PDB file of C-alpha atoms in Angstrom:
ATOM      1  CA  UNK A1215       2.730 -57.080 -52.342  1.00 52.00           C
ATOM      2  CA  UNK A1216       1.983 -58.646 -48.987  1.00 65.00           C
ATOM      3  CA  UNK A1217       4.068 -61.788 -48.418  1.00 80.00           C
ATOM      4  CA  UNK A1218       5.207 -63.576 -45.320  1.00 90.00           C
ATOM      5  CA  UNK A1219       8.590 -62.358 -43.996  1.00 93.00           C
ATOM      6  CA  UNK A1220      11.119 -63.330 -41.770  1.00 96.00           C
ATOM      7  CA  UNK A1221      13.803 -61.274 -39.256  1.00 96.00           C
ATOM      8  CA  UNK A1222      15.854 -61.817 -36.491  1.00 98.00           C
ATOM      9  CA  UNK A1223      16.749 -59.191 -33.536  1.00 97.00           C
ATOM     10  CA  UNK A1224      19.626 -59.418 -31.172  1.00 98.00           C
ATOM     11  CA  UNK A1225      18.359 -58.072 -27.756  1.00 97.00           C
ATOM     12  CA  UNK A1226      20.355 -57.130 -24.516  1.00 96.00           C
ATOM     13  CA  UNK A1227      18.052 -56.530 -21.329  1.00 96.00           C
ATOM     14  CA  UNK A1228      18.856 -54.317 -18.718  1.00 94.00           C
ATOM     15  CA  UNK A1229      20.627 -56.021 -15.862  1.00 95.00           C
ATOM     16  CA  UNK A1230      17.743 -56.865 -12.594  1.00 96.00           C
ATOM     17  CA  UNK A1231      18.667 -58.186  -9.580  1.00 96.00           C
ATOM     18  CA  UNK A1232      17.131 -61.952  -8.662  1.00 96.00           C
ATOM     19  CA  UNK A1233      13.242 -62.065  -8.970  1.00 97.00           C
ATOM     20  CA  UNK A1234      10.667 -62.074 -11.744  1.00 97.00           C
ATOM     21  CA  UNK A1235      10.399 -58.727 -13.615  1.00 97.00           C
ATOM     22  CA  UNK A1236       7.813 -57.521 -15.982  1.00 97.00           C
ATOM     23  CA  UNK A1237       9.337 -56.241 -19.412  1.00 98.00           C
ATOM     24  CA  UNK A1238       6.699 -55.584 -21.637  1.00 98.00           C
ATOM     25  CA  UNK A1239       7.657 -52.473 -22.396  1.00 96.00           C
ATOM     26  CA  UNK A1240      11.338 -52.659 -22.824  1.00 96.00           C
ATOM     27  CA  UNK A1241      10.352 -55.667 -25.687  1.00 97.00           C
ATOM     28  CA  UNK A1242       7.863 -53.387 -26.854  1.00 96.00           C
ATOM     29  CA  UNK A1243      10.678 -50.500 -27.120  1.00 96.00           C
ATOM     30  CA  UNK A1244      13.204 -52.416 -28.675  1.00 96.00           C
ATOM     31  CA  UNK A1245      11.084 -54.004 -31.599  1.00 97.00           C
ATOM     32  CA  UNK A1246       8.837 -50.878 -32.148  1.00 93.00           C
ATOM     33  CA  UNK A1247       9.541 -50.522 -35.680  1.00 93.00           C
ATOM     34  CA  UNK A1248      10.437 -54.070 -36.693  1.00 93.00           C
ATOM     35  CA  UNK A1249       6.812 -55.047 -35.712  1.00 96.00           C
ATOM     36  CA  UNK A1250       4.972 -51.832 -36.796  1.00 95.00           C
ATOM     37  CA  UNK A1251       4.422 -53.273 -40.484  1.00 93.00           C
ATOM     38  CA  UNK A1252       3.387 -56.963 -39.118  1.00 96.00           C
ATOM     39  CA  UNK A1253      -0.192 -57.216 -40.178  1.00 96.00           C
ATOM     40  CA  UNK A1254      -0.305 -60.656 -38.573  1.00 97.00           C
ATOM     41  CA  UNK A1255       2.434 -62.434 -37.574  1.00 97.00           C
ATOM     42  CA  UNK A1256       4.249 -64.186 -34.474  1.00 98.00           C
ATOM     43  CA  UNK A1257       7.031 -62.307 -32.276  1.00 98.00           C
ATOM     44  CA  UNK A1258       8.636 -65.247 -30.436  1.00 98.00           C
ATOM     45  CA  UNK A1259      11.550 -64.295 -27.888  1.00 98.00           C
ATOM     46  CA  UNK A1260      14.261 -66.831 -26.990  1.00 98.00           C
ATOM     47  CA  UNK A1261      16.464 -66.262 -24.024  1.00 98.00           C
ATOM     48  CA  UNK A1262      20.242 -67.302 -24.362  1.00 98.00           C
ATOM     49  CA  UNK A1263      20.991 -68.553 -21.424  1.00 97.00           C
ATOM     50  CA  UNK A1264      20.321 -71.372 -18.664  1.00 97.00           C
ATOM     51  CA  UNK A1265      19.381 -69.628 -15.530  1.00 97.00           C
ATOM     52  CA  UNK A1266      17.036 -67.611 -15.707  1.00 98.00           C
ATOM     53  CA  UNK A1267      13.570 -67.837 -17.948  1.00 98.00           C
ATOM     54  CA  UNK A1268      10.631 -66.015 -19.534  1.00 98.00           C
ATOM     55  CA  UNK A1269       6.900 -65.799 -19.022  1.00 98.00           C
ATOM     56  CA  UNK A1270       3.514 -64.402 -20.034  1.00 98.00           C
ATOM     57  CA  UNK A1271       1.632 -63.900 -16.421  1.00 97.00           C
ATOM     58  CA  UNK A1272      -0.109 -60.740 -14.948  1.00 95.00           C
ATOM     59  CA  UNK A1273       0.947 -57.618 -15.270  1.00 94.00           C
ATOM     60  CA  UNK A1274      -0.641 -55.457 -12.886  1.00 95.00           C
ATOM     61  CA  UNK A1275      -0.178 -56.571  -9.465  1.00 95.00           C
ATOM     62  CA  UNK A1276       3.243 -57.109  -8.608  1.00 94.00           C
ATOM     63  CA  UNK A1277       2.461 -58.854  -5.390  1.00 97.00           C
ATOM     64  CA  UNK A1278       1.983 -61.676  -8.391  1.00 97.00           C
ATOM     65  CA  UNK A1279       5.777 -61.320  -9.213  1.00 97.00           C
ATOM     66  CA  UNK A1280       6.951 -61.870  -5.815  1.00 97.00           C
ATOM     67  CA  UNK A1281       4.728 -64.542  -4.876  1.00 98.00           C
ATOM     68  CA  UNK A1282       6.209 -66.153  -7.776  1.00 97.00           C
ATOM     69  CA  UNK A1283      10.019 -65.906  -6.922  1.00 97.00           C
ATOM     70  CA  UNK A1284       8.604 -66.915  -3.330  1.00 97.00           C
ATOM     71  CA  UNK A1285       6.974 -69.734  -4.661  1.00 98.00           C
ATOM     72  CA  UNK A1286       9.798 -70.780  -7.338  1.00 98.00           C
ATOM     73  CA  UNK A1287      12.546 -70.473  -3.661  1.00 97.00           C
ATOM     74  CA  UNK A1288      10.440 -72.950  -1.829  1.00 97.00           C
ATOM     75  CA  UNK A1289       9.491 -75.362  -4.974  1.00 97.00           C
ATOM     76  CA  UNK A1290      13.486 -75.639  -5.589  1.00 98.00           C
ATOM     77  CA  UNK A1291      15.797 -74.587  -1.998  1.00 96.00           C
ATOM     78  CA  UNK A1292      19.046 -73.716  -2.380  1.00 95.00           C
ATOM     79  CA  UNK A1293      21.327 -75.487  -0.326  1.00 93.00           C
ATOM     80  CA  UNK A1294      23.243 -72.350   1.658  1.00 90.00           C
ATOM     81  CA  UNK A1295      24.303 -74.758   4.164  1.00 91.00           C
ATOM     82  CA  UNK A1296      26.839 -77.129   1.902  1.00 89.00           C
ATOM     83  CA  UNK A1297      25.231 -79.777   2.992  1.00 92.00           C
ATOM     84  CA  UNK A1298      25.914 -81.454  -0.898  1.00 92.00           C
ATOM     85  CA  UNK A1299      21.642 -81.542  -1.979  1.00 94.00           C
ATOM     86  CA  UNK A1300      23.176 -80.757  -6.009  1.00 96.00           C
ATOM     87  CA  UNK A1301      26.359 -82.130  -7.269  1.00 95.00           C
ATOM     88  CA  UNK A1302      26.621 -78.895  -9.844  1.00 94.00           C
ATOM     89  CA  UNK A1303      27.777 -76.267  -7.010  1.00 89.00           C
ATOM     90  CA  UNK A1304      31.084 -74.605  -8.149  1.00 88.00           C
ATOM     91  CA  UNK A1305      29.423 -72.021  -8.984  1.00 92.00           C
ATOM     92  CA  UNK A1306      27.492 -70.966  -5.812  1.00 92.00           C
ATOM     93  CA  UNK A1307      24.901 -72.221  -3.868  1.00 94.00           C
ATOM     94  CA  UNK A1308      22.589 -70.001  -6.616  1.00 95.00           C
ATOM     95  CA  UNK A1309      23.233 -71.905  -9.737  1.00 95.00           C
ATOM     96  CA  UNK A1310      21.915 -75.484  -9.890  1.00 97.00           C
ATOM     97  CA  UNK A1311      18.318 -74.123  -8.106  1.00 98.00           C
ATOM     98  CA  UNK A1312      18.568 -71.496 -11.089  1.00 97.00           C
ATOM     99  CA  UNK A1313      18.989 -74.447 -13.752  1.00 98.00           C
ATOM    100  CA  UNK A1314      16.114 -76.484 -12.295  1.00 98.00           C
ATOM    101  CA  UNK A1315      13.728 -73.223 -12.165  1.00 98.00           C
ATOM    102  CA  UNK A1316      15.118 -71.965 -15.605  1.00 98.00           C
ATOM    103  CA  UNK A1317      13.531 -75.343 -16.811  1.00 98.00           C
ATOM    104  CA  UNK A1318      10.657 -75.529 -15.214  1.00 98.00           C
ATOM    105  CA  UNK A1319       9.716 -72.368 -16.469  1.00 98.00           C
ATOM    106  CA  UNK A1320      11.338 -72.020 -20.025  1.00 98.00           C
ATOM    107  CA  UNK A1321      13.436 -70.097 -21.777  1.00 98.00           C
ATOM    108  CA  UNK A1322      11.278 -69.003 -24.423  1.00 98.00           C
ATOM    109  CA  UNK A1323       7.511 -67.646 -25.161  1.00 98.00           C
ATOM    110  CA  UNK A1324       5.740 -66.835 -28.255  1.00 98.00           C
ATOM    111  CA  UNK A1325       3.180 -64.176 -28.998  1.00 98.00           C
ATOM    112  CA  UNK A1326       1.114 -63.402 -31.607  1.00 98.00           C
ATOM    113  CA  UNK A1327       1.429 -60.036 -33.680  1.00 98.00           C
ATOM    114  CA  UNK A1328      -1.992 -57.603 -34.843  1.00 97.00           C
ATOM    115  CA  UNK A1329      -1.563 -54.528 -36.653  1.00 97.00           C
ATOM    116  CA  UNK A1330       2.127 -53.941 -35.761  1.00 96.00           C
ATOM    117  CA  UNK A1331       1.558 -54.998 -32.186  1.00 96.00           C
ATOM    118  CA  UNK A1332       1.879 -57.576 -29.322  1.00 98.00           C
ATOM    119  CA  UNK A1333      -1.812 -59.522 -29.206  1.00 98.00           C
ATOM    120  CA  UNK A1334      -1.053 -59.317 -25.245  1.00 98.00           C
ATOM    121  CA  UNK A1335      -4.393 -60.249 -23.039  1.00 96.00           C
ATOM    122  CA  UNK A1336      -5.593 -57.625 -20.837  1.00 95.00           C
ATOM    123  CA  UNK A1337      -3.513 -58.848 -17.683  1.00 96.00           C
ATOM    124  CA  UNK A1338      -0.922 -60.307 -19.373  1.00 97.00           C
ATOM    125  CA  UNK A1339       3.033 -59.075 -19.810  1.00 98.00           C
ATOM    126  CA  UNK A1340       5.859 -60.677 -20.463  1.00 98.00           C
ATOM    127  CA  UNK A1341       7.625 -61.693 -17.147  1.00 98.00           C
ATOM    128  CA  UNK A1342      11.695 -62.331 -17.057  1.00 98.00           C
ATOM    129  CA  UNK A1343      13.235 -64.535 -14.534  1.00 98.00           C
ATOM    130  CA  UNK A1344      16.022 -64.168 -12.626  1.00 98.00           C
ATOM    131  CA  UNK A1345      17.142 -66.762 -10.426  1.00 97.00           C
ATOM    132  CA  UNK A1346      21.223 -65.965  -9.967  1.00 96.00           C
ATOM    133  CA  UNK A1347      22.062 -63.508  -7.231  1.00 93.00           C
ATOM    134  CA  UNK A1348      24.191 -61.496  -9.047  1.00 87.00           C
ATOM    135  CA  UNK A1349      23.391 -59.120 -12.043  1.00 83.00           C
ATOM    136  CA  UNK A1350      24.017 -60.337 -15.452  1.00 91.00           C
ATOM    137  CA  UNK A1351      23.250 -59.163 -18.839  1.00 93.00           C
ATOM    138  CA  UNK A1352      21.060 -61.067 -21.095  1.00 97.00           C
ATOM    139  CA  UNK A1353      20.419 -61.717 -24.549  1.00 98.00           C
ATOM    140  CA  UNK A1354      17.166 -62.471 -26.181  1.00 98.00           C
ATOM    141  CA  UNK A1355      17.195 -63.571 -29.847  1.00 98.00           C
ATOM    142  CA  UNK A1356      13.566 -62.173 -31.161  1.00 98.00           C
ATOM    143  CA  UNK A1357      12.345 -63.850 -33.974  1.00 98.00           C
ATOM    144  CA  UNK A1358       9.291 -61.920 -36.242  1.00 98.00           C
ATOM    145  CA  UNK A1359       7.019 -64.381 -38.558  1.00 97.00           C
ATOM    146  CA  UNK A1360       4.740 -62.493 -40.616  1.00 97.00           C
ATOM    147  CA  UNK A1361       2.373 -61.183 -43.404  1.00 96.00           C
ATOM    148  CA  UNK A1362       3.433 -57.709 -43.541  1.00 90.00           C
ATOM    149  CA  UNK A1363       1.032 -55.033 -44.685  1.00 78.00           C
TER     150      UNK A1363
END
């Protein structure tokens, strides 16, 4: 009997260097068989952490994802210098620019489900942010709302 459902995924991405990333796929790998019996449904995917963010943009050209980070360094400079621009700098000249950015953008997105899968537009993928210089690992809670079939 079809009925609307529930469940909750703990996800660890891989760890990427400072930029935007596309990571469609590894979302798409990790929920595979959570969202195969979705018959319509929304996946929403919370990030865990202040710093970085999430995004649905293009997903071909990834002159798109550097122009972005490019864009995101000029919008919000980091003060290399010391010259005192944030008063939250103990932890590196990377941080407080990564807090404002992770803001701006958001820590979340939500996407609707079809027949087991991501309703993703033609050019679209689901970007993650990274705005601190050094690697880190992390977590996504993915949430799955649905009539399953």
């Amino acid at each position: 009997m079809p009925g609307t459902t529930y469940t909750q995924h703990a996800l660890t991405l891989p760890s990427y260097p400072r930029g935007s990333h596309l990571i469609t796929s590894d979302i798409e790998k990790q929920l595979s068989v959570p969202l195969k019996d979705v018959k319509v449904g929304l996946l929403h995917l919370f990030l865990q952490h202040t710093s970085c963010a999430m995004s649905l943009n293009e997903n071909w050209d990834s002159d798109v994802r550097k122009d972005m980070s490019d864009s995101l360094d000029k919008i919000v400079v980091e003060d290399k210098a010391g010259k005192g621009i944030y008063r939250h700098d103990a932890e590196g000249s990377d941080d407080m620019p990564a807090h404002i950015k992770s803001s701006l953008i958001g820590a979340s997105v939500s996407i609707p489900i079809t027949d087991g899968r991501m309703a993703l537009g033609t050019w679209q993928g689901i970007w993650f942010l990274e705005f601190r210089d050094g690697k880190h690992r992390r977590k996504v809670v993915a949430t799955i709302q649905g009539e399953r079939a």
